[in-house]
Amino acid sequence: MRRLRINPRIRELVRETRLGPKDLVQPIFVDEGIREASEVPSMPGIHRLPLSDVGKEAGHLADLGIPAAILFGIPARKDKVGSGAYDPKGIVQRAVAAVKETTDLAVITDVCLDEYTSHGHCGVLRDGQIDNDATLQLHARTAVTHARAGADMVAPSGMMDGQVAALRAALDAEGFLELPILAYAVKYASALYGPFREAAASTPSFGDRRSHQMDAPNAREALAEARLDVEEGADIIMVKPALPYLDILAALRAAMDVPLAAYQVSGEYSMLKAAAGKGWLGEDRVVEECLTAIKRAGASFIITYSARDFARRAMGIP
Ligand code: PBG
């Protein structure tokens, strides 16, 4: 076996999995309440941006060869029904428009209420529980406002039952028949979302997300979730988090024919950054190895907070 490992050129020739900037999607946080970029304490290198910086950042990403960004909004005001999420002039809607004015970067939007509700839950509450069907209506309204703002793809992340069907019906009714849906179909109730919730100030004020996000020990259930979403009209299926769930990704790859996305989440990024910051791991090589593993397991593309830095290195920018 060693003949084909003898030097870097030969290894390159026989490499089974290739990773480049074109495989990556960068998340962007846009904060309605700030005037200057502000670093997320638990995510070194990741900033919440004011609306005025978003177009420029998107331009950088496009120049680096990254095909898409996924936008998350942090509204100046939150309320019980998450009105900021479906406000046609909301922060994400304006950010989408700003990006599309500046570049041809593809814009994916996260469709959920948790960043917009005062209680931090993904939908509207009834008797202390999320009301599934009332929430679907608001998610659908949100997706339509994103589409009108110019989004290239919408990504429902609330794990409500029937969310893909609800979005598809609403988008079609408004004429957005060609807008794809990237379904967070297989989203586990993970402890690795902590740094994101710090960034988006979206930690639930009571309870947790276990009534709708998946239970980590379950694998077969992931197939059921993914099949339902494809039946409802999902164009791409996402698994989240990524590295601890490669078995799930590989199983989906074997069972289904749609493109698969993987989300290397905030906690995965923070763990790497913390170890690298202490000099315990070499960040560049570990990031490349982890992202390659996610692709090897079956991801068509990866949402990762490391996209920008990875692409800079790939282009030889220090
Ligand atoms: C929900 C959403 C979350 C993430 C992406 N979309 C938060 C949650 O479910 O609590 C987490 C992403 C990450 O941790 O990087 N809008």
Short mmCIF file of C-alpha atoms and ligand atoms in Angstrom, two decimals:
data_model
loop_
_atom_site.label_atom_id
_atom_site.label_comp_id
_atom_site.label_asym_id
_atom_site.label_seq_id
_atom_site.Cartn_x
_atom_site.Cartn_y
_atom_site.Cartn_z
CA MET A 1 0.00 0.00 0.00
CA ARG A 2 2.90 2.38 0.57
CA ARG A 3 3.72 2.81 -3.16
CA LEU A 4 0.85 5.24 -3.60
CA ARG A 5 1.74 7.19 -0.47
CA ILE A 6 5.35 7.78 -1.47
CA ASN A 7 5.13 11.54 -2.19
CA PRO A 8 2.61 14.39 -2.12
CA ARG A 9 1.98 14.37 -5.90
CA ILE A 10 1.13 10.69 -5.97
CA ARG A 11 -1.07 11.03 -2.90
CA GLU A 12 -2.89 13.88 -4.63
CA LEU A 13 -3.56 11.72 -7.70
CA VAL A 14 -5.26 8.94 -5.79
CA ARG A 15 -7.12 11.08 -3.27
CA GLU A 16 -10.74 9.91 -2.99
CA THR A 17 -12.19 13.02 -1.37
CA ARG A 18 -11.31 16.58 -2.35
CA LEU A 19 -12.11 19.62 -0.30
CA GLY A 20 -12.08 23.22 -1.46
CA PRO A 21 -13.76 26.58 -0.84
CA LYS A 22 -16.52 25.55 -3.28
CA ASP A 23 -17.68 22.94 -0.77
CA LEU A 24 -18.28 25.44 2.01
CA VAL A 25 -20.99 27.81 3.20
CA GLN A 26 -20.20 30.60 5.69
CA PRO A 27 -22.75 31.58 8.37
CA ILE A 28 -23.16 35.35 8.91
CA PHE A 29 -24.76 36.98 11.95
CA VAL A 30 -26.40 40.34 11.28
CA ASP A 31 -27.31 42.37 14.35
CA GLU A 32 -29.84 45.17 14.07
CA GLY A 33 -28.71 46.66 17.40
CA ILE A 34 -25.02 47.40 16.73
CA ARG A 35 -23.01 49.93 14.73
CA GLU A 36 -19.69 48.12 14.71
CA ALA A 37 -18.70 44.50 14.25
CA SER A 38 -18.56 42.68 17.56
CA GLU A 39 -16.69 39.42 18.11
CA VAL A 40 -18.65 36.53 19.65
CA PRO A 41 -16.68 35.76 22.84
CA SER A 42 -17.01 31.97 22.56
CA MET A 43 -16.28 31.99 18.80
CA PRO A 44 -12.97 33.76 18.15
CA GLY A 45 -12.85 35.11 14.60
CA ILE A 46 -16.66 35.23 14.23
CA HIS A 47 -18.39 38.58 14.45
CA ARG A 48 -21.90 39.87 14.70
CA LEU A 49 -22.07 42.45 11.91
CA PRO A 50 -24.10 45.61 11.54
CA LEU A 51 -26.23 45.75 8.41
CA SER A 52 -23.81 48.26 6.86
CA ASP A 53 -20.98 45.65 6.83
CA VAL A 54 -22.87 42.73 5.36
CA GLY A 55 -22.52 43.54 1.68
CA LYS A 56 -18.77 43.98 1.98
CA GLU A 57 -18.35 40.72 3.90
CA ALA A 58 -20.41 38.89 1.27
CA GLY A 59 -18.17 40.37 -1.42
CA HIS A 60 -15.07 38.99 0.36
CA LEU A 61 -16.61 35.54 0.56
CA ALA A 62 -17.47 35.59 -3.14
CA ASP A 63 -13.92 36.69 -4.01
CA LEU A 64 -12.60 33.75 -2.01
CA GLY A 65 -14.59 31.31 -4.14
CA ILE A 66 -17.15 30.46 -1.47
CA PRO A 67 -20.49 29.86 -3.22
CA ALA A 68 -22.93 30.78 -0.47
CA ALA A 69 -23.59 32.26 2.95
CA ILE A 70 -26.36 31.45 5.41
CA LEU A 71 -27.77 34.49 7.21
CA PHE A 72 -28.93 34.73 10.81
CA GLY A 73 -30.60 37.87 12.10
CA ILE A 74 -30.59 39.35 15.58
CA PRO A 75 -33.43 41.86 15.86
CA ALA A 76 -33.25 44.99 18.01
CA ARG A 77 -36.50 43.97 19.68
CA LYS A 78 -37.93 40.54 20.44
CA ASP A 79 -41.53 39.70 21.30
CA LYS A 80 -43.71 36.71 22.17
CA VAL A 81 -44.65 35.94 18.57
CA GLY A 82 -41.28 36.67 16.93
CA SER A 83 -42.63 39.43 14.66
CA GLY A 84 -39.14 40.45 13.55
CA ALA A 85 -38.80 37.15 11.71
CA TYR A 86 -41.58 37.90 9.21
CA ASP A 87 -41.30 41.67 9.05
CA PRO A 88 -40.71 42.52 5.35
CA LYS A 89 -38.29 45.20 6.60
CA GLY A 90 -36.73 42.92 9.23
CA ILE A 91 -33.00 42.65 9.71
CA VAL A 92 -32.51 39.49 7.63
CA GLN A 93 -34.76 40.72 4.85
CA ARG A 94 -32.67 43.90 4.59
CA ALA A 95 -29.42 41.93 4.84
CA VAL A 96 -30.47 39.64 1.98
CA ALA A 97 -31.20 42.65 -0.18
CA ALA A 98 -27.84 44.21 0.75
CA VAL A 99 -25.93 41.07 -0.21
CA LYS A 100 -27.77 40.66 -3.50
CA GLU A 101 -27.05 44.29 -4.37
CA THR A 102 -23.32 43.81 -3.87
CA THR A 103 -22.45 40.32 -5.14
CA ASP A 104 -23.74 37.17 -6.78
CA LEU A 105 -23.02 35.11 -3.67
CA ALA A 106 -25.92 32.70 -3.09
CA VAL A 107 -27.89 33.60 0.01
CA ILE A 108 -29.49 30.97 2.19
CA THR A 109 -31.76 32.10 5.01
CA ASP A 110 -32.48 30.29 8.25
CA VAL A 111 -36.23 30.12 8.79
CA CYS A 112 -37.09 29.92 12.49
CA LEU A 113 -38.42 32.17 15.26
CA ASP A 114 -35.94 31.51 18.05
CA GLU A 115 -33.76 34.56 17.41
CA TYR A 116 -36.89 36.73 17.35
CA THR A 117 -38.97 35.52 20.30
CA SER A 118 -38.58 37.03 23.78
CA HIS A 119 -38.75 33.50 25.28
CA GLY A 120 -36.20 32.11 22.82
CA HIS A 121 -38.39 29.25 21.58
CA CYS A 122 -38.67 28.31 17.91
CA GLY A 123 -42.37 29.04 17.69
CA VAL A 124 -45.43 30.45 19.40
CA LEU A 125 -46.38 29.00 22.75
CA ARG A 126 -49.66 27.60 24.02
CA ASP A 127 -49.79 26.33 27.61
CA GLY A 128 -45.99 26.46 27.79
CA GLN A 129 -45.53 24.24 24.72
CA ILE A 130 -44.77 25.16 21.12
CA ASP A 131 -47.98 25.14 19.09
CA ASN A 132 -46.86 23.22 15.99
CA ASP A 133 -49.45 24.32 13.45
CA ALA A 134 -49.73 27.95 14.56
CA THR A 135 -45.93 28.09 14.27
CA LEU A 136 -45.98 26.64 10.74
CA GLN A 137 -47.99 29.61 9.54
CA LEU A 138 -45.41 32.04 10.88
CA HIS A 139 -42.50 30.03 9.46
CA ALA A 140 -44.22 30.04 6.07
CA ARG A 141 -44.77 33.80 6.27
CA THR A 142 -41.11 34.25 7.19
CA ALA A 143 -39.93 32.22 4.21
CA VAL A 144 -42.05 34.27 1.82
CA THR A 145 -40.54 37.53 3.11
CA HIS A 146 -37.06 36.06 2.61
CA ALA A 147 -37.97 35.04 -0.93
CA ARG A 148 -39.31 38.52 -1.69
CA ALA A 149 -36.06 40.02 -0.37
CA GLY A 150 -34.13 37.92 -2.90
CA ALA A 151 -32.97 34.82 -0.99
CA ASP A 152 -31.67 32.01 -3.20
CA MET A 153 -32.68 29.23 -0.80
CA VAL A 154 -34.62 28.96 2.46
CA ALA A 155 -33.66 26.65 5.29
CA PRO A 156 -36.33 25.80 7.86
CA SER A 157 -34.55 24.92 11.12
CA GLY A 158 -37.37 24.79 13.66
CA MET A 159 -37.99 21.01 13.51
CA MET A 160 -41.76 21.52 13.45
CA ASP A 161 -43.72 18.67 11.87
CA GLY A 162 -44.85 19.58 8.38
CA GLN A 163 -42.57 22.60 8.06
CA VAL A 164 -41.28 21.76 4.59
CA ALA A 165 -44.79 21.21 3.21
CA ALA A 166 -45.95 24.47 4.77
CA LEU A 167 -43.08 26.43 3.24
CA ARG A 168 -43.43 24.78 -0.17
CA ALA A 169 -47.16 25.57 -0.33
CA ALA A 170 -46.69 29.19 0.75
CA LEU A 171 -43.76 29.79 -1.61
CA ASP A 172 -45.60 28.23 -4.57
CA ALA A 173 -48.72 30.26 -3.85
CA GLU A 174 -46.62 33.44 -3.99
CA GLY A 175 -44.96 32.47 -7.27
CA PHE A 176 -41.65 31.23 -5.87
CA LEU A 177 -41.95 27.84 -7.50
CA GLU A 178 -38.26 27.68 -8.28
CA LEU A 179 -36.91 28.54 -4.84
CA PRO A 180 -35.23 25.49 -3.28
CA ILE A 181 -35.74 24.37 0.31
CA LEU A 182 -32.75 23.19 2.33
CA ALA A 183 -34.38 21.23 5.15
CA TYR A 184 -32.75 20.97 8.54
CA ALA A 185 -34.38 17.54 8.51
CA VAL A 186 -32.06 15.80 10.92
CA LYS A 187 -31.31 18.29 13.66
CA TYR A 188 -30.38 16.81 16.99
CA ALA A 189 -31.07 18.38 20.38
CA SER A 190 -27.36 19.04 20.84
CA ALA A 191 -25.36 20.70 23.58
CA LEU A 192 -23.08 21.99 20.82
CA TYR A 193 -25.35 24.91 19.90
CA GLY A 194 -24.35 26.90 23.02
CA PRO A 195 -22.00 29.42 21.38
CA PHE A 196 -24.57 30.12 18.61
CA ARG A 197 -27.16 30.88 21.24
CA GLU A 198 -24.74 33.29 22.86
CA ALA A 199 -24.19 34.96 19.49
CA ALA A 200 -27.90 35.16 18.69
CA ALA A 201 -29.11 35.66 22.26
CA SER A 202 -31.54 32.80 21.59
CA THR A 203 -31.18 30.59 24.66
CA PRO A 204 -34.71 29.59 25.73
CA SER A 205 -35.72 31.46 28.91
CA PHE A 206 -37.26 28.22 30.24
CA GLY A 207 -37.20 24.58 29.14
CA ASP A 208 -35.20 23.32 26.14
CA ARG A 209 -35.67 22.14 22.56
CA ARG A 210 -36.04 18.43 23.25
CA SER A 211 -39.75 18.40 22.39
CA HIS A 212 -38.92 18.94 18.71
CA GLN A 213 -35.20 18.46 17.99
CA MET A 214 -34.07 14.84 17.67
CA ASP A 215 -32.89 12.63 20.51
CA ALA A 216 -29.16 11.98 20.03
CA PRO A 217 -29.31 8.17 20.54
CA ASN A 218 -31.66 7.70 17.56
CA ALA A 219 -30.33 6.83 14.11
CA ARG A 220 -33.19 5.06 12.28
CA GLU A 221 -35.43 7.97 13.16
CA ALA A 222 -33.11 10.21 11.12
CA LEU A 223 -34.07 8.28 7.99
CA ALA A 224 -37.75 8.72 8.80
CA GLU A 225 -37.26 12.48 9.26
CA ALA A 226 -35.32 12.78 6.00
CA ARG A 227 -37.84 10.74 3.98
CA LEU A 228 -40.74 12.80 5.30
CA ASP A 229 -39.00 16.02 4.33
CA VAL A 230 -38.23 14.77 0.82
CA GLU A 231 -41.88 13.73 0.41
CA GLU A 232 -42.92 17.20 1.56
CA GLY A 233 -40.72 18.78 -1.11
CA ALA A 234 -37.28 19.31 0.42
CA ASP A 235 -34.58 19.73 -2.22
CA ILE A 236 -31.60 19.23 0.09
CA ILE A 237 -31.45 17.41 3.42
CA MET A 238 -29.24 18.64 6.25
CA VAL A 239 -27.67 16.80 9.16
CA LYS A 240 -26.66 18.82 12.21
CA PRO A 241 -24.29 18.79 14.10
CA ALA A 242 -21.71 17.23 11.77
CA LEU A 243 -18.68 15.46 13.22
CA PRO A 244 -20.41 13.58 16.07
CA TYR A 245 -23.10 12.44 13.60
CA LEU A 246 -21.07 11.10 10.68
CA ASP A 247 -22.76 7.71 11.05
CA ILE A 248 -26.08 9.42 10.34
CA LEU A 249 -24.68 11.28 7.34
CA ALA A 250 -23.24 8.08 5.88
CA ALA A 251 -26.50 6.20 6.42
CA LEU A 252 -28.49 8.94 4.69
CA ARG A 253 -25.99 9.02 1.81
CA ALA A 254 -26.49 5.30 1.28
CA ALA A 255 -30.28 5.49 1.49
CA MET A 256 -31.18 8.66 -0.44
CA ASP A 257 -30.41 10.41 -3.71
CA VAL A 258 -30.91 14.08 -2.81
CA PRO A 259 -27.91 16.33 -2.06
CA LEU A 260 -26.91 16.29 1.60
CA ALA A 261 -25.65 19.21 3.64
CA ALA A 262 -23.86 18.99 6.97
CA TYR A 263 -23.69 21.79 9.53
CA GLN A 264 -20.48 21.91 11.52
CA VAL A 265 -22.04 23.85 14.39
CA SER A 266 -20.83 26.55 16.73
CA GLY A 267 -19.69 24.20 19.51
CA GLU A 268 -17.59 22.20 17.06
CA TYR A 269 -15.91 25.45 16.01
CA SER A 270 -15.43 26.66 19.58
CA MET A 271 -13.82 23.39 20.71
CA LEU A 272 -11.29 23.59 17.90
CA LYS A 273 -10.58 27.27 18.47
CA ALA A 274 -10.11 26.78 22.20
CA ALA A 275 -7.63 23.94 21.75
CA ALA A 276 -5.81 25.80 18.98
CA GLY A 277 -5.71 28.95 21.12
CA LYS A 278 -3.90 27.01 23.82
CA GLY A 279 -1.45 25.64 21.28
CA TRP A 280 -2.72 22.09 21.88
CA LEU A 281 -3.83 21.49 18.27
CA GLY A 282 -2.74 22.92 14.93
CA GLU A 283 -5.93 24.62 13.77
CA ASP A 284 -5.40 24.54 10.00
CA ARG A 285 -4.71 20.84 9.73
CA VAL A 286 -7.40 19.82 12.20
CA VAL A 287 -10.02 21.93 10.40
CA GLU A 288 -9.04 20.42 7.06
CA GLU A 289 -9.12 16.89 8.46
CA CYS A 290 -12.54 17.36 10.09
CA LEU A 291 -14.10 18.99 7.03
CA THR A 292 -12.66 16.26 4.79
CA ALA A 293 -14.13 13.61 7.08
CA ILE A 294 -17.55 15.26 6.81
CA LYS A 295 -17.32 15.23 3.01
CA ARG A 296 -16.03 11.66 2.98
CA ALA A 297 -19.04 10.59 5.05
CA GLY A 298 -21.32 11.94 2.31
CA ALA A 299 -21.88 15.68 2.59
CA SER A 300 -22.34 17.48 -0.73
CA PHE A 301 -21.45 20.71 1.06
CA ILE A 302 -20.70 21.89 4.58
CA ILE A 303 -21.91 24.89 6.53
CA THR A 304 -18.94 25.87 8.69
CA TYR A 305 -17.71 28.89 10.63
CA SER A 306 -14.24 28.04 9.27
CA ALA A 307 -15.25 28.58 5.61
CA ARG A 308 -13.71 32.04 5.27
CA ASP A 309 -10.41 31.12 6.96
CA PHE A 310 -10.16 27.85 5.06
CA ALA A 311 -10.68 29.63 1.74
CA ARG A 312 -8.11 32.29 2.62
CA ARG A 313 -5.54 29.60 3.31
CA ALA A 314 -6.48 27.76 0.13
CA MET A 315 -5.76 31.01 -1.77
CA GLY A 316 -2.48 31.49 0.09
CA ILE A 317 -3.69 34.56 2.01
CA PRO A 318 -2.19 34.60 5.52
C1 PBG B 1 -32.24 27.84 14.92
C2 PBG B 1 -30.81 27.48 14.70
C3 PBG B 1 -29.87 27.16 15.68
C4 PBG B 1 -28.68 26.88 15.00
C5 PBG B 1 -28.92 27.06 13.65
N1 PBG B 1 -30.26 27.42 13.47
C6 PBG B 1 -29.97 27.20 17.14
C7 PBG B 1 -30.72 26.21 17.90
O1 PBG B 1 -31.33 25.27 17.39
O2 PBG B 1 -30.72 26.42 19.13
C8 PBG B 1 -27.41 26.48 15.67
C9 PBG B 1 -26.19 26.56 14.83
C10 PBG B 1 -24.91 26.45 15.57
O3 PBG B 1 -24.83 26.05 16.74
O4 PBG B 1 -23.91 26.78 14.94
N2 PBG B 1 -32.54 29.09 14.32
#
